[in-house]
Each structure stands twice: as structure tokens, then as C-alpha cells.
Tab-separated table of C-alpha atoms and ligand atoms in Angstrom:
chain	number	residue	atom	x	y	z
A	136	MET	CA	-13.316	-8.243	-13.443
A	137	PHE	CA	-12.230	-5.607	-15.971
A	138	ALA	CA	-12.069	-7.350	-19.533
A	139	ILE	CA	-8.837	-7.673	-21.494
A	140	THR	CA	-8.989	-7.085	-25.364
A	141	LYS	CA	-7.041	-9.368	-27.849
A	142	PRO	CA	-5.267	-7.164	-30.313
A	143	SER	CA	-7.151	-7.726	-33.505
A	144	GLU	CA	-7.243	-4.802	-36.236
A	145	ASN	CA	-10.787	-3.872	-35.051
A	146	ALA	CA	-9.801	-3.727	-31.473
A	147	ILE	CA	-6.880	-1.524	-32.268
A	148	ASN	CA	-9.014	0.751	-34.420
A	149	SER	CA	-11.485	1.057	-31.638
A	150	ALA	CA	-8.661	1.729	-29.116
A	151	ALA	CA	-7.415	4.425	-31.241
A	152	LYS	CA	-10.892	6.004	-31.481
A	153	ALA	CA	-11.375	5.569	-27.754
A	154	LEU	CA	-8.131	7.522	-27.085
A	155	ILE	CA	-9.263	10.292	-29.316
A	156	GLY	CA	-12.671	10.285	-27.419
A	157	GLY	CA	-10.854	10.846	-24.107
A	158	ALA	CA	-10.827	7.144	-22.806
A	159	LEU	CA	-7.913	5.414	-21.203
A	160	VAL	CA	-6.135	2.456	-22.802
A	161	GLY	CA	-3.817	-0.020	-21.112
A	162	ILE	CA	-1.051	-0.742	-23.795
A	163	PRO	CA	1.672	-3.167	-24.203
A	164	THR	CA	5.225	-1.997	-24.793
A	165	GLU	CA	8.591	-3.822	-25.030
A	166	THR	CA	9.414	-2.447	-21.689
A	167	VAL	CA	6.419	-2.346	-19.462
A	168	TYR	CA	2.776	-1.889	-19.908
A	169	GLY	CA	1.502	1.819	-20.014
A	170	LEU	CA	-1.612	3.515	-19.086
A	171	ALA	CA	-2.331	5.663	-22.148
A	172	ALA	CA	-4.392	8.997	-22.920
A	173	ASP	CA	-4.392	11.307	-25.552
A	174	ALA	CA	-1.494	13.506	-24.521
A	175	GLU	CA	-3.344	16.807	-25.724
A	176	ASN	CA	-6.405	16.127	-23.595
A	177	SER	CA	-6.068	17.434	-20.089
A	178	GLU	CA	-9.105	15.645	-18.653
A	179	ALA	CA	-8.102	12.313	-19.879
A	180	VAL	CA	-4.490	13.023	-18.593
A	181	ALA	CA	-6.056	13.778	-15.335
A	182	ARG	CA	-7.860	10.532	-15.157
A	183	ILE	CA	-4.410	8.754	-15.558
A	184	TYR	CA	-3.176	10.485	-12.517
A	185	SER	CA	-6.349	9.600	-10.473
A	186	VAL	CA	-6.390	5.901	-11.511
A	187	LYS	CA	-2.693	5.643	-10.690
A	188	GLY	CA	-3.000	7.526	-7.515
A	189	ARG	CA	-0.151	9.615	-8.728
A	190	PRO	CA	1.048	13.109	-7.505
A	191	GLN	CA	0.180	15.836	-9.877
A	192	ASP	CA	3.719	17.232	-10.323
A	193	HIS	CA	5.021	13.947	-12.053
A	194	PRO	CA	5.677	14.454	-15.505
A	195	VAL	CA	4.461	11.659	-18.027
A	196	ILE	CA	6.253	10.318	-21.070
A	197	VAL	CA	4.566	11.050	-24.514
A	198	HIS	CA	4.693	8.166	-26.875
A	199	ILE	CA	4.786	8.919	-30.517
A	200	GLY	CA	4.458	6.769	-33.750
A	201	SER	CA	7.678	7.737	-35.311
A	202	ILE	CA	10.421	10.138	-35.211
A	203	ASP	CA	8.434	12.445	-37.498
A	204	TYR	CA	6.435	13.720	-34.620
A	205	LEU	CA	9.548	14.610	-32.683
A	206	ASN	CA	9.339	18.326	-33.889
A	207	LYS	CA	5.880	18.484	-32.820
A	208	TRP	CA	6.612	18.129	-29.147
A	209	ALA	CA	10.207	19.417	-28.785
A	210	ILE	CA	12.344	22.322	-29.828
A	211	ASN	CA	16.055	23.137	-29.982
A	212	ILE	CA	16.760	19.476	-30.368
A	213	PRO	CA	20.505	18.824	-30.051
A	214	ASP	CA	22.283	16.718	-32.783
A	215	TYR	CA	23.183	13.908	-30.543
A	216	ALA	CA	19.575	13.544	-29.490
A	217	LEU	CA	18.637	13.193	-33.115
A	218	LYS	CA	21.417	10.450	-33.550
A	219	LEU	CA	20.187	8.512	-30.444
A	220	ALA	CA	16.424	8.653	-31.975
A	221	ARG	CA	17.625	7.634	-35.311
A	222	LYS	CA	19.642	4.736	-33.951
A	223	TYR	CA	17.430	3.394	-31.136
A	224	TRP	CA	13.711	4.254	-31.967
A	225	PRO	CA	11.377	2.430	-31.953
A	226	GLY	CA	12.986	1.145	-28.774
A	227	PRO	CA	13.251	1.291	-25.018
A	228	MET	CA	14.469	4.738	-24.752
A	229	THR	CA	12.984	7.989	-23.639
A	230	LEU	CA	14.559	11.405	-24.439
A	231	ILE	CA	13.980	14.500	-22.393
A	232	LEU	CA	13.969	17.608	-24.522
A	233	GLU	CA	12.837	21.251	-24.567
A	234	ARG	CA	9.236	21.241	-24.890
A	235	SER	CA	7.107	22.821	-27.746
A	236	GLU	CA	3.924	24.690	-27.010
A	237	ILE	CA	1.797	21.744	-27.469
A	238	ALA	CA	3.423	20.075	-24.242
A	239	LYS	CA	1.440	21.569	-21.694
A	240	ASN	CA	2.047	21.721	-17.839
A	241	PHE	CA	-0.303	18.758	-17.266
A	242	ILE	CA	2.212	16.637	-19.372
A	243	THR	CA	5.486	18.107	-18.271
A	244	GLY	CA	4.588	18.552	-14.606
A	245	GLY	CA	5.360	22.329	-15.075
A	246	GLN	CA	8.797	21.790	-16.254
A	247	GLU	CA	10.112	23.354	-19.405
A	248	THR	CA	11.052	19.800	-20.809
A	249	VAL	CA	9.164	16.782	-22.156
A	250	GLY	CA	9.882	13.000	-22.289
A	251	LEU	CA	9.286	11.308	-25.666
A	252	ARG	CA	9.503	7.788	-26.837
A	253	VAL	CA	8.685	5.500	-29.796
A	254	PRO	CA	7.893	2.205	-28.291
A	255	ALA	CA	8.901	-1.021	-29.995
A	256	HIS	CA	5.783	-3.173	-29.877
A	257	VAL	CA	3.974	-4.054	-33.044
A	258	THR	CA	0.499	-3.486	-31.454
A	259	THR	CA	1.172	-0.133	-30.055
A	260	LEU	CA	2.992	1.037	-33.154
A	261	VAL	CA	-0.161	0.185	-35.219
A	262	LEU	CA	-2.285	1.870	-32.482
A	263	LEU	CA	0.015	5.059	-32.580
A	264	ALA	CA	-0.488	5.094	-36.428
A	265	GLU	CA	-4.169	4.722	-36.403
A	266	PHE	CA	-4.283	7.555	-33.551
A	267	HIS	CA	-2.072	9.927	-35.670
A	268	LYS	CA	-4.259	9.242	-38.715
A	269	LEU	CA	-7.341	10.418	-36.500
A	270	GLY	CA	-5.391	13.699	-35.906
A	271	GLY	CA	-3.730	12.874	-32.617
A	272	ASN	CA	-0.032	13.914	-31.871
A	273	GLY	CA	1.043	11.627	-29.171
A	274	ILE	CA	-0.222	9.471	-26.132
A	275	ALA	CA	0.836	10.075	-22.601
A	276	ALA	CA	1.513	6.793	-20.791
A	277	PRO	CA	3.036	6.125	-17.693
A	278	SER	CA	3.604	2.638	-16.297
A	279	ALA	CA	0.208	0.982	-15.786
A	280	ASN	CA	0.668	0.580	-11.943
A	281	ARG	CA	-0.685	2.336	-8.912
A	282	PHE	CA	1.922	5.023	-7.801
A	283	GLY	CA	4.825	3.500	-6.302
A	284	ALA	CA	4.050	-0.123	-7.174
A	285	VAL	CA	5.691	-2.641	-9.561
A	286	SER	CA	5.289	-2.006	-13.239
A	287	PRO	CA	3.088	-4.470	-15.110
A	288	THR	CA	4.732	-6.561	-17.760
A	289	ASN	CA	1.581	-8.292	-18.958
A	290	ALA	CA	-2.164	-7.440	-19.537
A	291	LYS	CA	-3.286	-9.473	-16.429
A	292	ALA	CA	-1.101	-7.411	-14.362
A	293	VAL	CA	-2.483	-4.190	-15.646
A	294	GLN	CA	-5.937	-5.776	-14.625
A	295	SER	CA	-5.103	-6.647	-11.222
A	296	GLU	CA	-3.242	-3.284	-10.638
A	297	LEU	CA	-5.764	-0.803	-12.138
A	298	GLY	CA	-8.952	-2.729	-13.320
A	299	GLU	CA	-10.999	-1.735	-10.291
A	300	PHE	CA	-10.206	2.060	-11.099
A	301	LEU	CA	-10.924	1.899	-14.805
A	302	ASP	CA	-14.356	2.415	-16.545
A	303	GLN	CA	-15.537	-0.743	-17.906
A	304	LEU	CA	-17.669	1.136	-20.544
A	305	ARG	CA	-14.975	3.384	-21.892
A	306	ASP	CA	-11.524	2.294	-21.060
A	307	LEU	CA	-9.586	-0.652	-22.341
A	308	ILE	CA	-6.725	-3.014	-21.586
A	309	ILE	CA	-4.948	-4.397	-24.777
A	310	ASP	CA	-3.150	-7.724	-24.489
A	311	GLY	CA	0.268	-7.685	-26.241
A	312	GLY	CA	1.789	-10.731	-24.325
A	313	GLN	CA	4.578	-10.475	-22.059
A	314	SER	CA	6.911	-7.356	-22.341
A	315	LEU	CA	10.288	-8.409	-23.916
A	316	VAL	CA	12.580	-6.205	-21.902
A	317	GLY	CA	10.705	-6.198	-18.556
A	318	VAL	CA	12.305	-2.998	-17.113
A	319	GLU	CA	11.327	0.660	-17.792
A	320	SER	CA	12.943	2.540	-20.710
A	321	THR	CA	16.349	4.384	-20.356
A	322	ILE	CA	15.647	8.027	-19.738
A	323	ILE	CA	18.263	10.423	-21.265
A	324	ASP	CA	18.400	14.024	-20.513
A	325	CYS	CA	19.149	15.908	-23.751
A	326	THR	CA	18.851	19.491	-22.702
A	327	ASP	CA	22.593	20.045	-22.075
A	328	ASN	CA	25.802	19.793	-24.052
A	329	ILE	CA	26.240	15.987	-23.278
A	330	PRO	CA	23.536	13.364	-22.551
A	331	LYS	CA	22.832	12.676	-18.775
A	332	LEU	CA	21.348	9.307	-17.755
A	333	LEU	CA	18.435	9.801	-15.692
A	334	ARG	CA	17.142	6.189	-15.455
A	335	PRO	CA	19.069	3.066	-16.643
A	336	GLY	CA	17.430	0.598	-18.899
A	337	PHE	CA	18.316	-1.553	-21.820
A	338	ILE	CA	19.783	1.252	-23.827
A	339	SER	CA	23.273	1.450	-22.062
A	340	LEU	CA	25.937	4.007	-21.384
A	341	ASP	CA	28.040	2.276	-24.011
A	342	MET	CA	25.312	2.402	-26.490
A	343	ILE	CA	24.792	6.121	-25.989
A	344	LYS	CA	28.489	6.528	-26.470
A	345	GLU	CA	28.475	4.412	-29.754
A	346	SER	CA	25.918	6.561	-31.218
A	347	THR	CA	26.776	10.028	-30.121
A	348	GLU	CA	30.354	9.785	-29.483
A	349	LEU	CA	29.797	11.418	-26.350
A	350	LYS	CA	30.289	10.003	-22.852
A	351	ALA	CA	26.961	10.134	-20.958
A	352	ILE	CA	27.081	11.150	-17.273
A	353	TYR	CA	25.516	8.875	-14.731
A	354	ASN	CA	26.118	8.415	-10.899
A	355	GLU	CA	24.977	5.002	-9.742
A	356	LYS	CA	23.420	5.231	-6.334
A	357	PRO	CA	25.520	3.027	-3.848
A	358	ILE	CA	23.918	-0.227	-3.204
A	359	ILE	CA	24.638	0.134	0.556
A	360	ARG	CA	22.070	2.605	1.361
A	361	VAL	CA	21.522	5.347	3.790
A	362	SER	CA	18.023	4.766	5.047
A	363	GLY	CA	15.614	7.320	3.592
A	364	SER	CA	18.062	8.773	1.149
A	365	LEU	CA	16.319	7.258	-2.108
A	366	GLU	CA	12.818	7.560	-3.357
A	367	GLN	CA	10.945	4.471	-2.905
A	368	HIS	CA	9.431	3.107	-5.999
A	369	TYR	CA	8.856	-0.310	-7.966
A	370	SER	CA	7.737	-1.784	-4.609
A	371	PRO	CA	5.760	-5.031	-4.069
A	372	LYS	CA	3.949	-5.498	-0.782
A	373	ALA	CA	6.768	-7.778	0.381
A	374	GLU	CA	10.172	-6.431	1.831
A	375	ILE	CA	12.944	-6.431	-0.629
A	376	VAL	CA	16.429	-7.210	1.068
A	377	LEU	CA	19.513	-7.172	-1.272
A	378	ASN	CA	22.199	-9.683	-0.514
A	379	GLY	CA	20.578	-10.386	2.910
A	380	THR	CA	20.594	-13.412	5.081
A	381	VAL	CA	17.786	-15.763	3.960
A	382	HIS	CA	15.412	-16.886	6.642
A	383	ALA	CA	12.777	-19.815	6.337
A	384	GLY	CA	9.674	-18.676	4.407
A	385	ASP	CA	11.641	-15.880	2.575
A	386	GLY	CA	11.400	-15.464	-1.303
A	387	PHE	CA	14.447	-15.779	-3.229
A	388	ILE	CA	15.832	-14.306	-6.591
A	389	ALA	CA	19.230	-14.772	-8.089
A	390	LEU	CA	20.717	-15.858	-11.333
A	391	SER	CA	20.025	-19.530	-11.803
A	392	ASN	CA	23.520	-20.591	-11.065
A	393	VAL	CA	22.993	-19.480	-7.508
A	394	ARG	CA	21.532	-22.253	-5.233
A	395	THR	CA	18.131	-21.812	-3.534
A	396	PRO	CA	18.968	-21.428	0.253
A	397	ILE	CA	17.140	-24.154	2.218
A	398	GLY	CA	13.706	-23.208	3.383
A	399	SER	CA	13.299	-20.328	1.003
A	400	PHE	CA	10.844	-20.080	-2.065
A	401	ARG	CA	12.564	-19.620	-5.380
A	402	LEU	CA	10.651	-17.051	-7.254
A	403	ILE	CA	12.642	-16.893	-10.510
A	404	SER	CA	15.819	-18.409	-11.836
A	405	PRO	CA	16.978	-16.263	-14.719
A	406	ILE	CA	19.591	-17.734	-16.947
A	407	SER	CA	20.982	-14.393	-18.073
A	408	ILE	CA	20.894	-10.552	-17.278
A	409	GLU	CA	18.219	-10.318	-20.064
A	410	ASP	CA	16.039	-13.075	-18.636
A	411	PHE	CA	16.660	-11.393	-15.117
A	412	ALA	CA	15.123	-8.038	-16.398
A	413	HIS	CA	12.443	-9.928	-18.462
A	414	SER	CA	11.119	-11.916	-15.395
A	415	LEU	CA	11.888	-9.740	-12.328
A	416	TYR	CA	8.606	-7.906	-11.922
A	417	GLN	CA	6.644	-11.093	-12.502
A	418	GLY	CA	8.688	-12.565	-9.809
A	419	LEU	CA	7.898	-9.823	-7.365
A	420	ARG	CA	4.332	-10.068	-8.124
A	421	GLU	CA	4.401	-13.763	-7.423
A	422	ALA	CA	5.701	-13.104	-4.262
A	423	ASP	CA	2.815	-10.987	-3.403
A	424	LYS	CA	0.363	-13.510	-4.623
A	425	LYS	CA	1.918	-16.204	-2.517
A	426	GLY	CA	1.751	-13.953	0.624
A	427	ILE	CA	5.532	-13.992	0.972
A	428	LYS	CA	6.551	-11.203	3.355
A	429	ARG	CA	10.225	-10.802	2.688
A	430	VAL	CA	12.263	-11.441	-0.544
A	431	VAL	CA	15.972	-11.648	-0.542
A	432	VAL	CA	17.545	-10.713	-3.960
A	433	ILE	CA	21.117	-11.345	-5.209
A	434	PRO	CA	21.236	-8.370	-7.801
A	435	PRO	CA	23.452	-9.021	-11.110
A	436	ASP	CA	26.825	-7.317	-11.425
A	437	GLY	CA	27.743	-5.340	-14.431
A	438	ASP	CA	26.743	-2.317	-16.706
A	439	GLY	CA	23.710	-2.045	-19.229
A	440	LEU	CA	20.604	-4.084	-18.064
A	441	ALA	CA	22.384	-5.128	-14.881
A	442	LEU	CA	22.678	-1.487	-13.833
A	443	ALA	CA	18.902	-0.958	-14.596
A	444	ILE	CA	18.009	-4.009	-12.436
A	445	ARG	CA	20.160	-2.822	-9.539
A	446	ASP	CA	18.613	0.633	-9.761
A	447	ARG	CA	15.008	-0.746	-9.558
A	448	LEU	CA	15.810	-3.254	-6.784
A	449	THR	CA	17.725	-0.582	-4.736
A	450	ARG	CA	14.482	1.635	-4.915
A	451	ALA	CA	12.238	-1.313	-4.220
A	452	SER	CA	14.166	-2.196	-1.122
A	453	ASN	CA	13.791	1.370	0.541
B	699	TXA	O1	9.387	2.100	-20.459
B	699	TXA	C1	8.651	3.194	-20.086
B	699	TXA	O2	9.238	4.355	-20.098
B	699	TXA	C2	7.237	2.971	-19.654
B	699	TXA	C3	6.418	2.672	-20.924
B	699	TXA	C4	5.042	2.624	-20.533
B	699	TXA	O3	6.690	3.559	-21.951
B	699	TXA	N1	6.759	4.135	-19.075
B	699	TXA	C5	7.258	4.755	-17.926
B	699	TXA	O4	6.463	5.829	-17.387
B	699	TXA	O5	8.002	4.076	-17.127
B	699	TXA	P1	6.564	6.421	-15.841
B	699	TXA	O6	5.651	7.574	-15.960
B	699	TXA	O7	6.236	5.300	-14.958
B	699	TXA	O8	8.102	6.841	-15.726
B	699	TXA	C6	8.322	7.783	-16.389
B	699	TXA	C7	9.526	8.578	-15.702
B	699	TXA	C8	9.076	9.229	-14.348
B	699	TXA	O9	9.912	8.936	-13.308
B	699	TXA	C9	9.302	10.695	-14.733
B	699	TXA	O10	9.427	11.461	-13.743
B	699	TXA	C10	10.139	10.874	-15.830
B	699	TXA	O11	9.981	9.656	-16.445
B	699	TXA	N2	9.996	12.046	-16.807
B	699	TXA	C11	8.909	11.974	-17.632
B	699	TXA	N3	9.023	13.336	-18.187
B	699	TXA	C12	10.274	13.978	-17.841
B	699	TXA	C13	10.686	15.202	-17.714
B	699	TXA	N4	10.096	16.023	-18.851
B	699	TXA	N5	11.728	15.485	-17.203
B	699	TXA	C14	12.366	14.675	-16.377
B	699	TXA	N6	11.779	13.246	-16.150
B	699	TXA	C15	10.715	13.090	-16.811
B	700	MG	MG1	6.387	3.980	-13.404
């Protein structure tokens, strides 16, 4: 089984060197774990794609240690994007900006834009600082799961998703505990006059408005779906059914004030929306571990993280 590394100072220094040397490192972040490589090393980034089984035209987010590296990767940065970066970085927010010349096609999927984020996890911030000291400009890190599967929120989940595809002699997985937020970062397209929300997350529409004084655009996908209209993603092996009738043997996920239907397995009982996001992916993994075939979920109402949870669940249910 692929070894998991404890986050000592030595281990973090070795991980920074390994990244510079072209290795892959499973990194903790406050949202979900990422699979990292030097964002300027095309061969290392190509290995991310093969380990994940991901299509080549999918862009990856570049993680930087501080706002000081923004100008390395992006040009023509609008004022409102700077306001967002100053207010919410380090934090669970990715900004899509016009790319600089160091953001190559193998990072952007051939687009003229690049996704950037400063993650708020102490281990990964130290790793990024070390990596920058060694001359690196940023690390590419998609979520550390096989393409289309549930994102990992702890090191063990990375090990079970990707361990068999990593190279025991070069690559690492760093243990940074359970990810605090539990769902992926908010992605905001900052290439137009006003921000556009591409993927909801912890940083909400209200928070975007508060810091930019602009109203961000977002069209929530309806929860009653037309079959095949949405990309399938974030999916466990079990079938996910939203607001459906519960049958005997099904898994069940809802806020703790909703009673468990007779004959079903309660996977998680989150006491708040934050707790729902924090524990959701572990709950879905648990279903697969238990061999549960169908999971009924009652998604939470509301904005902010509730919107992010509904987005992931809607895609997982496709
Ligand atoms: O929370 C997160 O964002 C995690 C942690 C590891 O930082 N990362 C993550 O990466 O979720 P990934 O690759 O699983 O999802 C990134 C999403 C993809 O859907 C990708 O299409 C989009 O970001 N993305 C990246 N660069 C983009 C760009 N230039 N334009 C539009 N979308 C972009
Ligand atoms: Mg992902």
C-alpha cells in the first residue's frame, strides 16, 4: 500500500524538493486534497493526468503561496479580482484570469485563462513557501481523485483513490488531517466586467458582493434534472438519488433533524450546513465501502455552502 507521510518540517522540505524534481505529491488543503506537480513542468503535469485518468483538455488550478505570485501567472487583472484576492486568500476561492506566458497550454487546457488559488492549509502554505524558495512559481493541483469520482478529504482517501497509480519511489502523500471545508473551492471567472460564479463553494455570492460591490452572475442548475443535461462528476459507485423514496438497504444522508427512514443506513447526520459540506464526501465513500448500491440524499436549502452542496449532489446524481 502507498505510504502516507506525516507533515514534519523535514517531510515538507523533501516534498518541495520532490516537486521541483518532477514528482507528484498528494497535498492537504482546506477544501479537498489535491494531486500536486510543478506547474511549469509539462512531464510532471502529464503524469497528473495519467494518474487521475483525466482528459487532456481539462485545465488545472495553479496553487501559489501568496498574492505576490499573482502577477507571475496572470495579466490584465481587474480591480475587483484584486479585491477578492486580498480579502479571501489564503482561502477556498479560485480566480480565473487572463494567463501570462508562463501558464502554458498543458495547464490551461489551451484556453487563454488560468485558474489561481492560495490554499488555506498550514502544511501546504509551508510547502508552497519552500517550493517558491527553490525557484518554483506555482503548483498545479486538481482534486486527488480518479476522474469523475468523489474528491478526497483526507490522506487515506487519496491513498485509496490514487495509491496504486503513484510511484512509491518518487511520489508522496502528505497527511494534513481532515479537510475543514470539505467541498471544492468557489471558482470565479474574472475575465469580464463583473464576476461570474462558475462553481459554488464556501465563498458565497454575498461574500463576493461584499468585497467587490458587484453582483456576481450565477445560474443554479435546477434540481429536477433533464436526463443527460449535466456533466456527471463527484460520483461514488452507489447511485445518488435526490429527495427520492427510500427503500430497504439504501444509504441515507440528510441534516440531523431529519429522521432516518426505517430499513436504511444513516451515512452522516450533519448538524449544520458547514458540517454537511465537511462530512458529505466521507459519507459517500462510506457508502461504497459498505457496498451500498443506492443513497437517498435530502439536500439542504439556502445559499452559500448549501448551494455548493446541491451543485455537487446534482452532478453526482446524474
Ligand atoms: O478546492 C479546489 O479547488 C481543489 C483543491 C485541490 O485546490 N482543486 C480542484 O481542482 O477542485 P479540480 O481540477 O478538481 O477542479 C478544478 C476546476 C475544473 O472543473 C476546471 O475545469 C476548472 O477548475 N478550471 C481550472 N482552470 C480553469 C480555467 N482556466 N477556466 C475555467 N475553468 C477552469
Ligand atoms: Mg476535481
